[in-house]
Amino acid sequence: MFERGFEALSAGATHLHRKSIIVASEKEALVTIKNALDLLERNVVTPAVDEVRKHCSYLAEKAGLSLSDLLEADTLEVHPQIFADTLHNISVELNSVELHSIDEQKDIVERTIEASGAELEGWCTPEKAHTMAEHIRREKPGICVEIGVYGGRSLFPCAAALKENGHGKIYGIESWSAETAVENATSAVNDAWWASVDFPRIKKGVYTFAARHDLTSQVCIIEASSTKVSHLFDTIDFLHIDGSHSIINAATDVIQYATKVCSGGIIVMDDIEWPSTAPAYQILLSFCDLLQVLKNDQGIPSVAFLRKR
C-alpha cells in the first residue's frame, strides 16, 4: 500500500522539481513533502501551498502530531491507507502546478543581478547582491531600507527578492546631490570624486531601470539626505547602510536607523574596512550579532551582515 503512495509522490515531486525523484520510505516521503512546500512557498504558489498544507495537517492530526513535528519526523504511527491516500492527494497538487511560473519567478533575482551589473553604475558585486537577496528570501521582510542607492546595483536585487516573496517594499534613500555627498569629509581623493559625479544621469538610470524591469511596486525612492528622513520609519525589518562614509554620517545612519530595526532583523553595512566607518561598525557590533562577512578583492573584510539582538 505504501508503495503506491510512494510512486504517486515520486511522480508529483519529479514534475514539480523537473528532475527524477524516487521516494522509497516514509522518511523520504516526508522530506520530499517538506522540500516541495519550501519550493512552493518560496515562489508564492499560494493555492498549491494551502492544499498541500491541508493534506499534511490532516495526516498530522491522524498521527497525533503537529504539522511542524510531522515534517521533521522519520516515521509515522498512522493507518497505511491514510498515509497512502495523503501522498496521492499531495501528488495531485504537485502535478497541477504550472512549472513555467515557478521558473520565471525563481529567475527574477538572477536576471536582475545580471541586468543591474550591465546597465547600472555602482560597486555592488554579484556576491553581495546574491547574499542580500538570499537574506530577503529567507527572512521575508516587509519594510526594507537602503541608505545610499547611487546607481541601484544593490537596491534592485533586493527588490527582485521582494517580488519573488510576493510582499514587501524597499525604500531607497538617496539625495543624488554632490553637496550632500561631501557635506562631511572622508578623504581628499574620495570627496573630489563625489563632487564630480553626474548625479542627474545616475538618477535617470535608476528610475529607468525600475520601470524597464517592472520593479516599481517594490521600490520607493526617497530623495533626501538620510539624516532628514529617519522619522518616516517606526520599525525596519531589513537595513542596508551604504551612505556617506564620513565618520559623522556613517555613525548617524547607524544611530538613526539601525536602532529602529526590529529584534531579529537583518542589517548590512558596506565598506567596514574604511577608517571613517569603523566607529559606526563598532556601534553596530554593540547591539547586533555578526552573521557573515564578505571580503573585497584584496581579501579584506568589507561587507558585514548582522542580526539585531
PDB file of C-alpha atoms in Angstrom:
ATOM      1  CA  MET A   1       0.000   0.000   0.000  1.00  0.00           C
ATOM      2  CA  PHE A   2       2.839   2.388   0.881  1.00  0.00           C
ATOM      3  CA  GLU A   3       4.442   1.594  -2.468  1.00  0.00           C
ATOM      4  CA  ARG A   4       1.524   3.089  -4.399  1.00  0.00           C
ATOM      5  CA  GLY A   5       1.727   6.236  -2.305  1.00  0.00           C
ATOM      6  CA  PHE A   6       5.497   6.438  -2.766  1.00  0.00           C
ATOM      7  CA  GLU A   7       5.094   6.010  -6.524  1.00  0.00           C
ATOM      8  CA  ALA A   8       2.476   8.762  -6.719  1.00  0.00           C
ATOM      9  CA  LEU A   9       4.561  11.196  -4.646  1.00  0.00           C
ATOM     10  CA  SER A  10       7.655  10.411  -6.727  1.00  0.00           C
ATOM     11  CA  ALA A  11       5.767  11.366  -9.872  1.00  0.00           C
ATOM     12  CA  GLY A  12       4.445  14.607  -8.372  1.00  0.00           C
ATOM     13  CA  ALA A  13       7.820  15.668  -6.981  1.00  0.00           C
ATOM     14  CA  THR A  14       9.554  14.841 -10.265  1.00  0.00           C
ATOM     15  CA  HIS A  15       7.044  17.025 -12.104  1.00  0.00           C
ATOM     16  CA  LEU A  16       7.493  19.896  -9.646  1.00  0.00           C
ATOM     17  CA  HIS A  17      11.298  19.883  -9.471  1.00  0.00           C
ATOM     18  CA  ARG A  18      11.862  18.856 -13.104  1.00  0.00           C
ATOM     19  CA  LYS A  19      14.284  16.147 -12.082  1.00  0.00           C
ATOM     20  CA  SER A  20      13.861  12.495 -11.200  1.00  0.00           C
ATOM     21  CA  ILE A  21      12.919  11.973  -7.557  1.00  0.00           C
ATOM     22  CA  ILE A  22      12.400   8.485  -6.160  1.00  0.00           C
ATOM     23  CA  VAL A  23      10.579   8.075  -2.849  1.00  0.00           C
ATOM     24  CA  ALA A  24      11.056   4.679  -1.201  1.00  0.00           C
ATOM     25  CA  SER A  25      10.468   5.204   2.521  1.00  0.00           C
ATOM     26  CA  GLU A  26       8.345   7.118   4.984  1.00  0.00           C
ATOM     27  CA  LYS A  27      11.283   9.375   5.836  1.00  0.00           C
ATOM     28  CA  GLU A  28      11.969  10.150   2.174  1.00  0.00           C
ATOM     29  CA  ALA A  29       8.281  10.886   1.654  1.00  0.00           C
ATOM     30  CA  LEU A  30       8.199  13.399   4.496  1.00  0.00           C
ATOM     31  CA  VAL A  31      11.431  15.066   3.331  1.00  0.00           C
ATOM     32  CA  THR A  32      10.042  15.269  -0.206  1.00  0.00           C
ATOM     33  CA  ILE A  33       6.837  16.905   1.033  1.00  0.00           C
ATOM     34  CA  LYS A  34       8.824  19.419   3.090  1.00  0.00           C
ATOM     35  CA  ASN A  35      11.060  20.298   0.116  1.00  0.00           C
ATOM     36  CA  ALA A  36       8.033  20.715  -2.122  1.00  0.00           C
ATOM     37  CA  LEU A  37       6.395  23.053   0.389  1.00  0.00           C
ATOM     38  CA  ASP A  38       9.597  25.106   0.649  1.00  0.00           C
ATOM     39  CA  LEU A  39       9.736  25.488  -3.131  1.00  0.00           C
ATOM     40  CA  LEU A  40       6.072  26.407  -3.435  1.00  0.00           C
ATOM     41  CA  GLU A  41       6.254  28.935  -0.592  1.00  0.00           C
ATOM     42  CA  ARG A  42       9.445  30.489  -1.943  1.00  0.00           C
ATOM     43  CA  ASN A  43       7.779  31.018  -5.285  1.00  0.00           C
ATOM     44  CA  VAL A  44       4.458  32.141  -3.812  1.00  0.00           C
ATOM     45  CA  VAL A  45       2.313  29.420  -5.382  1.00  0.00           C
ATOM     46  CA  THR A  46      -0.318  30.087  -2.736  1.00  0.00           C
ATOM     47  CA  PRO A  47      -3.185  27.756  -3.797  1.00  0.00           C
ATOM     48  CA  ALA A  48      -0.880  24.737  -4.004  1.00  0.00           C
ATOM     49  CA  VAL A  49       0.746  25.616  -0.678  1.00  0.00           C
ATOM     50  CA  ASP A  50      -2.648  25.824   1.010  1.00  0.00           C
ATOM     51  CA  GLU A  51      -3.793  22.499  -0.420  1.00  0.00           C
ATOM     52  CA  VAL A  52      -0.582  20.640   0.420  1.00  0.00           C
ATOM     53  CA  ARG A  53      -0.640  22.051   3.948  1.00  0.00           C
ATOM     54  CA  LYS A  54      -4.259  20.983   4.310  1.00  0.00           C
ATOM     55  CA  HIS A  55      -3.384  17.392   3.420  1.00  0.00           C
ATOM     56  CA  CYS A  56      -0.340  17.468   5.703  1.00  0.00           C
ATOM     57  CA  SER A  57      -2.393  18.829   8.583  1.00  0.00           C
ATOM     58  CA  TYR A  58      -4.905  16.011   8.124  1.00  0.00           C
ATOM     59  CA  LEU A  59      -2.108  13.450   8.206  1.00  0.00           C
ATOM     60  CA  ALA A  60      -0.545  15.106  11.258  1.00  0.00           C
ATOM     61  CA  GLU A  61      -3.866  15.026  13.087  1.00  0.00           C
ATOM     62  CA  LYS A  62      -4.278  11.298  12.363  1.00  0.00           C
ATOM     63  CA  ALA A  63      -0.734  10.675  13.590  1.00  0.00           C
ATOM     64  CA  GLY A  64      -1.238  12.749  16.743  1.00  0.00           C
ATOM     65  CA  LEU A  65       1.391  15.301  15.741  1.00  0.00           C
ATOM     66  CA  SER A  66       1.641  18.985  14.984  1.00  0.00           C
ATOM     67  CA  LEU A  67       2.349  19.939  11.385  1.00  0.00           C
ATOM     68  CA  SER A  68       5.915  21.043  12.221  1.00  0.00           C
ATOM     69  CA  ASP A  69       6.581  17.761  14.049  1.00  0.00           C
ATOM     70  CA  LEU A  70       5.179  15.819  11.106  1.00  0.00           C
ATOM     71  CA  LEU A  71       7.596  17.463   8.685  1.00  0.00           C
ATOM     72  CA  GLU A  72      10.544  16.608  10.931  1.00  0.00           C
ATOM     73  CA  ALA A  73       9.502  13.007  11.625  1.00  0.00           C
ATOM     74  CA  ASP A  74      11.270   9.911  10.283  1.00  0.00           C
ATOM     75  CA  THR A  75       8.278   7.595  10.609  1.00  0.00           C
ATOM     76  CA  LEU A  76       4.588   7.801  11.480  1.00  0.00           C
ATOM     77  CA  GLU A  77       2.168   5.733  13.503  1.00  0.00           C
ATOM     78  CA  VAL A  78      -0.832   6.028  11.213  1.00  0.00           C
ATOM     79  CA  HIS A  79      -3.023   3.664   9.204  1.00  0.00           C
ATOM     80  CA  PRO A  80      -1.251   2.765   5.929  1.00  0.00           C
ATOM     81  CA  GLN A  81      -4.310   3.651   3.862  1.00  0.00           C
ATOM     82  CA  ILE A  82      -4.451   7.163   5.339  1.00  0.00           C
ATOM     83  CA  PHE A  83      -0.757   7.689   4.632  1.00  0.00           C
ATOM     84  CA  ALA A  84      -1.010   6.369   1.070  1.00  0.00           C
ATOM     85  CA  ASP A  85      -4.106   8.437   0.324  1.00  0.00           C
ATOM     86  CA  THR A  86      -2.421  11.587   1.634  1.00  0.00           C
ATOM     87  CA  LEU A  87       0.648  11.026  -0.538  1.00  0.00           C
ATOM     88  CA  HIS A  88      -1.601  10.547  -3.542  1.00  0.00           C
ATOM     89  CA  ASN A  89      -3.556  13.753  -2.804  1.00  0.00           C
ATOM     90  CA  ILE A  90      -0.351  15.750  -2.387  1.00  0.00           C
ATOM     91  CA  SER A  91       0.946  14.314  -5.647  1.00  0.00           C
ATOM     92  CA  VAL A  92      -2.165  15.550  -7.432  1.00  0.00           C
ATOM     93  CA  GLU A  93      -1.461  19.081  -6.203  1.00  0.00           C
ATOM     94  CA  LEU A  94       2.203  18.944  -7.226  1.00  0.00           C
ATOM     95  CA  ASN A  95       1.269  17.720 -10.685  1.00  0.00           C
ATOM     96  CA  SER A  96      -1.170  20.597 -11.126  1.00  0.00           C
ATOM     97  CA  VAL A  97       1.421  23.358 -10.584  1.00  0.00           C
ATOM     98  CA  GLU A  98       2.394  25.324 -13.689  1.00  0.00           C
ATOM     99  CA  LEU A  99       6.148  24.978 -13.623  1.00  0.00           C
ATOM    100  CA  HIS A 100       6.880  27.780 -16.034  1.00  0.00           C
ATOM    101  CA  SER A 101       5.566  30.294 -13.494  1.00  0.00           C
ATOM    102  CA  ILE A 102       7.888  28.894 -10.819  1.00  0.00           C
ATOM    103  CA  ASP A 103      10.879  29.037 -13.122  1.00  0.00           C
ATOM    104  CA  GLU A 104      10.102  32.607 -14.131  1.00  0.00           C
ATOM    105  CA  GLN A 105       9.789  33.760 -10.533  1.00  0.00           C
ATOM    106  CA  LYS A 106      12.866  31.851  -9.446  1.00  0.00           C
ATOM    107  CA  ASP A 107      14.930  33.585 -12.136  1.00  0.00           C
ATOM    108  CA  ILE A 108      13.873  37.127 -11.249  1.00  0.00           C
ATOM    109  CA  VAL A 109      16.744  37.717  -8.824  1.00  0.00           C
ATOM    110  CA  GLU A 110      19.403  36.232 -11.097  1.00  0.00           C
ATOM    111  CA  ARG A 111      18.154  38.173 -14.106  1.00  0.00           C
ATOM    112  CA  THR A 112      18.047  41.399 -12.098  1.00  0.00           C
ATOM    113  CA  ILE A 113      21.589  40.955 -10.780  1.00  0.00           C
ATOM    114  CA  GLU A 114      22.889  40.355 -14.289  1.00  0.00           C
ATOM    115  CA  ALA A 115      20.962  43.319 -15.700  1.00  0.00           C
ATOM    116  CA  SER A 116      21.962  45.712 -12.921  1.00  0.00           C
ATOM    117  CA  GLY A 117      25.617  44.807 -13.408  1.00  0.00           C
ATOM    118  CA  ALA A 118      25.342  45.530 -17.119  1.00  0.00           C
ATOM    119  CA  GLU A 119      23.124  48.619 -17.031  1.00  0.00           C
ATOM    120  CA  LEU A 120      23.795  50.429 -13.758  1.00  0.00           C
ATOM    121  CA  GLU A 121      26.745  52.109 -12.107  1.00  0.00           C
ATOM    122  CA  GLY A 122      27.989  51.191  -8.666  1.00  0.00           C
ATOM    123  CA  TRP A 123      30.201  48.812  -6.749  1.00  0.00           C
ATOM    124  CA  CYS A 124      27.862  46.093  -5.514  1.00  0.00           C
ATOM    125  CA  THR A 125      29.404  42.769  -6.511  1.00  0.00           C
ATOM    126  CA  PRO A 126      27.329  39.796  -7.655  1.00  0.00           C
ATOM    127  CA  GLU A 127      28.346  38.010  -4.436  1.00  0.00           C
ATOM    128  CA  LYS A 128      26.990  40.814  -2.280  1.00  0.00           C
ATOM    129  CA  ALA A 129      23.825  41.107  -4.380  1.00  0.00           C
ATOM    130  CA  HIS A 130      23.153  37.371  -4.159  1.00  0.00           C
ATOM    131  CA  THR A 131      23.801  37.328  -0.408  1.00  0.00           C
ATOM    132  CA  MET A 132      21.448  40.237   0.261  1.00  0.00           C
ATOM    133  CA  ALA A 133      18.766  38.670  -1.915  1.00  0.00           C
ATOM    134  CA  GLU A 134      19.095  35.336  -0.122  1.00  0.00           C
ATOM    135  CA  HIS A 135      18.618  37.001   3.266  1.00  0.00           C
ATOM    136  CA  ILE A 136      15.472  38.673   1.960  1.00  0.00           C
ATOM    137  CA  ARG A 137      14.203  35.402   0.515  1.00  0.00           C
ATOM    138  CA  ARG A 138      14.747  33.641   3.817  1.00  0.00           C
ATOM    139  CA  GLU A 139      13.674  36.354   6.268  1.00  0.00           C
ATOM    140  CA  LYS A 140      10.764  37.672   4.157  1.00  0.00           C
ATOM    141  CA  PRO A 141      10.935  41.255   5.490  1.00  0.00           C
ATOM    142  CA  GLY A 142       8.141  43.739   4.989  1.00  0.00           C
ATOM    143  CA  ILE A 143       9.950  47.055   5.406  1.00  0.00           C
ATOM    144  CA  CYS A 144      13.429  47.299   3.873  1.00  0.00           C
ATOM    145  CA  VAL A 145      15.560  50.438   3.831  1.00  0.00           C
ATOM    146  CA  GLU A 146      18.686  51.163   1.817  1.00  0.00           C
ATOM    147  CA  ILE A 147      20.751  54.215   2.697  1.00  0.00           C
ATOM    148  CA  GLY A 148      22.790  55.198  -0.337  1.00  0.00           C
ATOM    149  CA  VAL A 149      21.232  53.995  -3.593  1.00  0.00           C
ATOM    150  CA  TYR A 150      23.654  55.630  -6.043  1.00  0.00           C
ATOM    151  CA  GLY A 151      23.186  53.602  -9.265  1.00  0.00           C
ATOM    152  CA  GLY A 152      20.906  50.934  -7.760  1.00  0.00           C
ATOM    153  CA  ARG A 153      23.088  47.840  -8.085  1.00  0.00           C
ATOM    154  CA  SER A 154      22.163  46.623  -4.614  1.00  0.00           C
ATOM    155  CA  LEU A 155      18.676  48.149  -4.470  1.00  0.00           C
ATOM    156  CA  PHE A 156      17.202  46.220  -7.374  1.00  0.00           C
ATOM    157  CA  PRO A 157      18.395  42.695  -6.481  1.00  0.00           C
ATOM    158  CA  CYS A 158      16.722  43.268  -3.102  1.00  0.00           C
ATOM    159  CA  ALA A 159      13.579  44.488  -4.858  1.00  0.00           C
ATOM    160  CA  ALA A 160      13.607  41.400  -7.074  1.00  0.00           C
ATOM    161  CA  ALA A 161      13.806  39.156  -3.998  1.00  0.00           C
ATOM    162  CA  LEU A 162      10.827  41.001  -2.513  1.00  0.00           C
ATOM    163  CA  LYS A 163       8.912  40.484  -5.752  1.00  0.00           C
ATOM    164  CA  GLU A 164       9.742  36.788  -5.584  1.00  0.00           C
ATOM    165  CA  ASN A 165       8.484  36.691  -1.991  1.00  0.00           C
ATOM    166  CA  GLY A 166       5.230  38.290  -3.036  1.00  0.00           C
ATOM    167  CA  HIS A 167       5.307  41.091  -0.469  1.00  0.00           C
ATOM    168  CA  GLY A 168       7.480  43.825   0.994  1.00  0.00           C
ATOM    169  CA  LYS A 169       8.904  47.134  -0.198  1.00  0.00           C
ATOM    170  CA  ILE A 170      12.388  48.626  -0.189  1.00  0.00           C
ATOM    171  CA  TYR A 171      12.801  52.334   0.483  1.00  0.00           C
ATOM    172  CA  GLY A 172      15.915  53.724  -1.156  1.00  0.00           C
ATOM    173  CA  ILE A 173      17.233  56.898   0.452  1.00  0.00           C
ATOM    174  CA  GLU A 174      19.389  58.925  -1.926  1.00  0.00           C
ATOM    175  CA  SER A 175      19.828  62.655  -2.468  1.00  0.00           C
ATOM    176  CA  TRP A 176      21.845  62.392  -5.702  1.00  0.00           C
ATOM    177  CA  SER A 177      23.468  65.617  -4.542  1.00  0.00           C
ATOM    178  CA  ALA A 178      27.176  66.451  -4.582  1.00  0.00           C
ATOM    179  CA  GLU A 179      26.592  68.892  -1.737  1.00  0.00           C
ATOM    180  CA  THR A 180      25.136  66.156   0.462  1.00  0.00           C
ATOM    181  CA  ALA A 181      27.762  63.626  -0.591  1.00  0.00           C
ATOM    182  CA  VAL A 182      30.639  65.771   0.643  1.00  0.00           C
ATOM    183  CA  GLU A 183      28.994  67.671   3.498  1.00  0.00           C
ATOM    184  CA  ASN A 184      31.341  65.883   5.910  1.00  0.00           C
ATOM    185  CA  ALA A 185      34.847  64.961   4.825  1.00  0.00           C
ATOM    186  CA  THR A 186      36.119  61.445   4.195  1.00  0.00           C
ATOM    187  CA  SER A 187      39.343  61.917   2.220  1.00  0.00           C
ATOM    188  CA  ALA A 188      40.520  64.470  -0.336  1.00  0.00           C
ATOM    189  CA  VAL A 189      40.500  61.969  -3.192  1.00  0.00           C
ATOM    190  CA  ASN A 190      37.100  60.482  -2.310  1.00  0.00           C
ATOM    191  CA  ASP A 191      35.444  63.849  -1.765  1.00  0.00           C
ATOM    192  CA  ALA A 192      36.816  65.199  -5.056  1.00  0.00           C
ATOM    193  CA  TRP A 193      35.431  62.190  -6.916  1.00  0.00           C
ATOM    194  CA  TRP A 194      31.934  62.596  -5.451  1.00  0.00           C
ATOM    195  CA  ALA A 195      31.938  66.305  -6.230  1.00  0.00           C
ATOM    196  CA  SER A 196      32.428  65.488  -9.928  1.00  0.00           C
ATOM    197  CA  VAL A 197      29.692  62.836 -10.350  1.00  0.00           C
ATOM    198  CA  ASP A 198      26.937  63.440 -12.920  1.00  0.00           C
ATOM    199  CA  PHE A 199      24.107  62.747 -10.471  1.00  0.00           C
ATOM    200  CA  PRO A 200      21.195  63.579 -12.826  1.00  0.00           C
ATOM    201  CA  ARG A 201      22.399  60.885 -15.230  1.00  0.00           C
ATOM    202  CA  ILE A 202      22.768  58.326 -12.399  1.00  0.00           C
ATOM    203  CA  LYS A 203      19.306  59.182 -11.088  1.00  0.00           C
ATOM    204  CA  LYS A 204      17.711  58.805 -14.522  1.00  0.00           C
ATOM    205  CA  GLY A 205      19.297  55.374 -14.857  1.00  0.00           C
ATOM    206  CA  VAL A 206      17.747  54.193 -11.584  1.00  0.00           C
ATOM    207  CA  TYR A 207      14.207  55.270 -12.459  1.00  0.00           C
ATOM    208  CA  THR A 208      14.528  53.880 -15.988  1.00  0.00           C
ATOM    209  CA  PHE A 209      15.735  50.513 -14.682  1.00  0.00           C
ATOM    210  CA  ALA A 210      12.864  50.255 -12.186  1.00  0.00           C
ATOM    211  CA  ALA A 211      10.310  50.802 -14.937  1.00  0.00           C
ATOM    212  CA  ARG A 212      12.014  48.612 -17.541  1.00  0.00           C
ATOM    213  CA  HIS A 213      12.315  45.659 -15.172  1.00  0.00           C
ATOM    214  CA  ASP A 214       8.858  46.038 -13.597  1.00  0.00           C
ATOM    215  CA  LEU A 215      10.099  46.685 -10.059  1.00  0.00           C
ATOM    216  CA  THR A 216       8.234  49.932  -9.366  1.00  0.00           C
ATOM    217  CA  SER A 217       5.817  48.210  -6.974  1.00  0.00           C
ATOM    218  CA  GLN A 218       8.677  47.009  -4.786  1.00  0.00           C
ATOM    219  CA  VAL A 219      10.775  50.218  -4.810  1.00  0.00           C
ATOM    220  CA  CYS A 220      10.109  53.609  -3.258  1.00  0.00           C
ATOM    221  CA  ILE A 221      12.814  56.262  -3.695  1.00  0.00           C
ATOM    222  CA  ILE A 222      13.118  58.949  -1.046  1.00  0.00           C
ATOM    223  CA  GLU A 223      15.161  61.802  -2.487  1.00  0.00           C
ATOM    224  CA  ALA A 224      16.700  63.321   0.619  1.00  0.00           C
ATOM    225  CA  SER A 225      19.647  63.164   2.949  1.00  0.00           C
ATOM    226  CA  SER A 226      19.349  60.181   5.281  1.00  0.00           C
ATOM    227  CA  THR A 227      19.824  62.486   8.264  1.00  0.00           C
ATOM    228  CA  LYS A 228      16.494  64.177   7.491  1.00  0.00           C
ATOM    229  CA  VAL A 229      14.073  61.300   6.922  1.00  0.00           C
ATOM    230  CA  SER A 230      14.604  58.698   9.646  1.00  0.00           C
ATOM    231  CA  HIS A 231      11.348  59.852  11.246  1.00  0.00           C
ATOM    232  CA  LEU A 232       9.473  58.245   8.341  1.00  0.00           C
ATOM    233  CA  PHE A 233      10.156  54.790   9.775  1.00  0.00           C
ATOM    234  CA  ASP A 234       8.850  53.384  13.035  1.00  0.00           C
ATOM    235  CA  THR A 235      10.335  49.919  12.546  1.00  0.00           C
ATOM    236  CA  ILE A 236      12.584  48.366   9.899  1.00  0.00           C
ATOM    237  CA  ASP A 237      12.968  44.672   9.069  1.00  0.00           C
ATOM    238  CA  PHE A 238      15.987  44.830   6.733  1.00  0.00           C
ATOM    239  CA  LEU A 239      18.523  47.671   6.586  1.00  0.00           C
ATOM    240  CA  HIS A 240      21.409  48.288   4.192  1.00  0.00           C
ATOM    241  CA  ILE A 241      23.803  51.049   5.261  1.00  0.00           C
ATOM    242  CA  ASP A 242      25.890  52.340   2.367  1.00  0.00           C
ATOM    243  CA  GLY A 243      25.533  56.103   2.521  1.00  0.00           C
ATOM    244  CA  SER A 244      28.171  58.739   3.128  1.00  0.00           C
ATOM    245  CA  HIS A 245      31.313  57.164   4.587  1.00  0.00           C
ATOM    246  CA  SER A 246      32.282  60.135   6.732  1.00  0.00           C
ATOM    247  CA  ILE A 247      32.712  59.413  10.429  1.00  0.00           C
ATOM    248  CA  ILE A 248      29.752  61.621  11.299  1.00  0.00           C
ATOM    249  CA  ASN A 249      27.339  60.418   8.619  1.00  0.00           C
ATOM    250  CA  ALA A 250      28.080  56.702   8.984  1.00  0.00           C
ATOM    251  CA  ALA A 251      27.638  56.833  12.755  1.00  0.00           C
ATOM    252  CA  THR A 252      24.488  58.931  12.418  1.00  0.00           C
ATOM    253  CA  ASP A 253      22.973  56.412   9.990  1.00  0.00           C
ATOM    254  CA  VAL A 254      23.598  53.618  12.481  1.00  0.00           C
ATOM    255  CA  ILE A 255      22.137  55.566  15.387  1.00  0.00           C
ATOM    256  CA  GLN A 256      19.091  56.861  13.494  1.00  0.00           C
ATOM    257  CA  TYR A 257      18.221  53.739  11.509  1.00  0.00           C
ATOM    258  CA  ALA A 258      19.820  50.599  12.943  1.00  0.00           C
ATOM    259  CA  THR A 259      18.209  51.278  16.300  1.00  0.00           C
ATOM    260  CA  LYS A 260      14.823  51.062  14.546  1.00  0.00           C
ATOM    261  CA  VAL A 261      15.480  47.590  13.157  1.00  0.00           C
ATOM    262  CA  CYS A 262      13.276  45.038  14.885  1.00  0.00           C
ATOM    263  CA  SER A 263      14.807  42.361  17.079  1.00  0.00           C
ATOM    264  CA  GLY A 264      15.956  39.584  14.772  1.00  0.00           C
ATOM    265  CA  GLY A 265      16.086  41.904  11.770  1.00  0.00           C
ATOM    266  CA  ILE A 266      18.994  41.980   9.320  1.00  0.00           C
ATOM    267  CA  ILE A 267      21.469  44.845   8.967  1.00  0.00           C
ATOM    268  CA  VAL A 268      24.024  45.035   6.163  1.00  0.00           C
ATOM    269  CA  MET A 269      26.895  47.512   6.411  1.00  0.00           C
ATOM    270  CA  ASP A 270      29.182  48.179   3.483  1.00  0.00           C
ATOM    271  CA  ASP A 271      32.861  49.187   3.459  1.00  0.00           C
ATOM    272  CA  ILE A 272      33.516  48.299   7.081  1.00  0.00           C
ATOM    273  CA  GLU A 273      37.250  48.388   6.346  1.00  0.00           C
ATOM    274  CA  TRP A 274      37.260  52.147   5.885  1.00  0.00           C
ATOM    275  CA  PRO A 275      38.787  54.009   8.889  1.00  0.00           C
ATOM    276  CA  SER A 276      35.921  56.514   8.712  1.00  0.00           C
ATOM    277  CA  THR A 277      33.220  53.832   9.004  1.00  0.00           C
ATOM    278  CA  ALA A 278      34.958  51.880  11.788  1.00  0.00           C
ATOM    279  CA  PRO A 279      33.269  53.794  14.658  1.00  0.00           C
ATOM    280  CA  ALA A 280      29.828  53.175  13.128  1.00  0.00           C
ATOM    281  CA  TYR A 281      30.605  49.489  12.718  1.00  0.00           C
ATOM    282  CA  GLN A 282      31.680  49.217  16.340  1.00  0.00           C
ATOM    283  CA  ILE A 283      28.390  50.769  17.410  1.00  0.00           C
ATOM    284  CA  LEU A 284      26.545  48.126  15.368  1.00  0.00           C
ATOM    285  CA  LEU A 285      28.503  45.320  16.990  1.00  0.00           C
ATOM    286  CA  SER A 286      27.434  46.583  20.400  1.00  0.00           C
ATOM    287  CA  PHE A 287      23.818  45.566  19.803  1.00  0.00           C
ATOM    288  CA  CYS A 288      23.970  43.135  16.866  1.00  0.00           C
ATOM    289  CA  ASP A 289      25.347  39.643  16.282  1.00  0.00           C
ATOM    290  CA  LEU A 290      27.663  39.214  13.326  1.00  0.00           C
ATOM    291  CA  LEU A 291      26.322  36.630  10.859  1.00  0.00           C
ATOM    292  CA  GLN A 292      28.626  36.834   7.873  1.00  0.00           C
ATOM    293  CA  VAL A 293      31.386  38.952   6.338  1.00  0.00           C
ATOM    294  CA  LEU A 294      32.225  39.280   2.650  1.00  0.00           C
ATOM    295  CA  LYS A 295      35.773  40.156   1.612  1.00  0.00           C
ATOM    296  CA  ASN A 296      36.871  42.571  -1.102  1.00  0.00           C
ATOM    297  CA  ASP A 297      39.273  41.838  -3.973  1.00  0.00           C
ATOM    298  CA  GLN A 298      42.214  42.222  -1.612  1.00  0.00           C
ATOM    299  CA  GLY A 299      40.853  39.631   0.798  1.00  0.00           C
ATOM    300  CA  ILE A 300      39.942  42.263   3.397  1.00  0.00           C
ATOM    301  CA  PRO A 301      36.580  42.028   5.235  1.00  0.00           C
ATOM    302  CA  SER A 302      34.357  44.618   3.582  1.00  0.00           C
ATOM    303  CA  VAL A 303      30.622  43.858   3.945  1.00  0.00           C
ATOM    304  CA  ALA A 304      29.075  42.788   7.251  1.00  0.00           C
ATOM    305  CA  PHE A 305      25.741  41.020   7.693  1.00  0.00           C
ATOM    306  CA  LEU A 306      24.371  41.290  11.215  1.00  0.00           C
ATOM    307  CA  ARG A 307      21.249  40.345  13.154  1.00  0.00           C
ATOM    308  CA  LYS A 308      19.757  42.825  15.601  1.00  0.00           C
ATOM    309  CA  ARG A 309      19.566  41.426  19.123  1.00  0.00           C
TER     310      ARG A 309
END
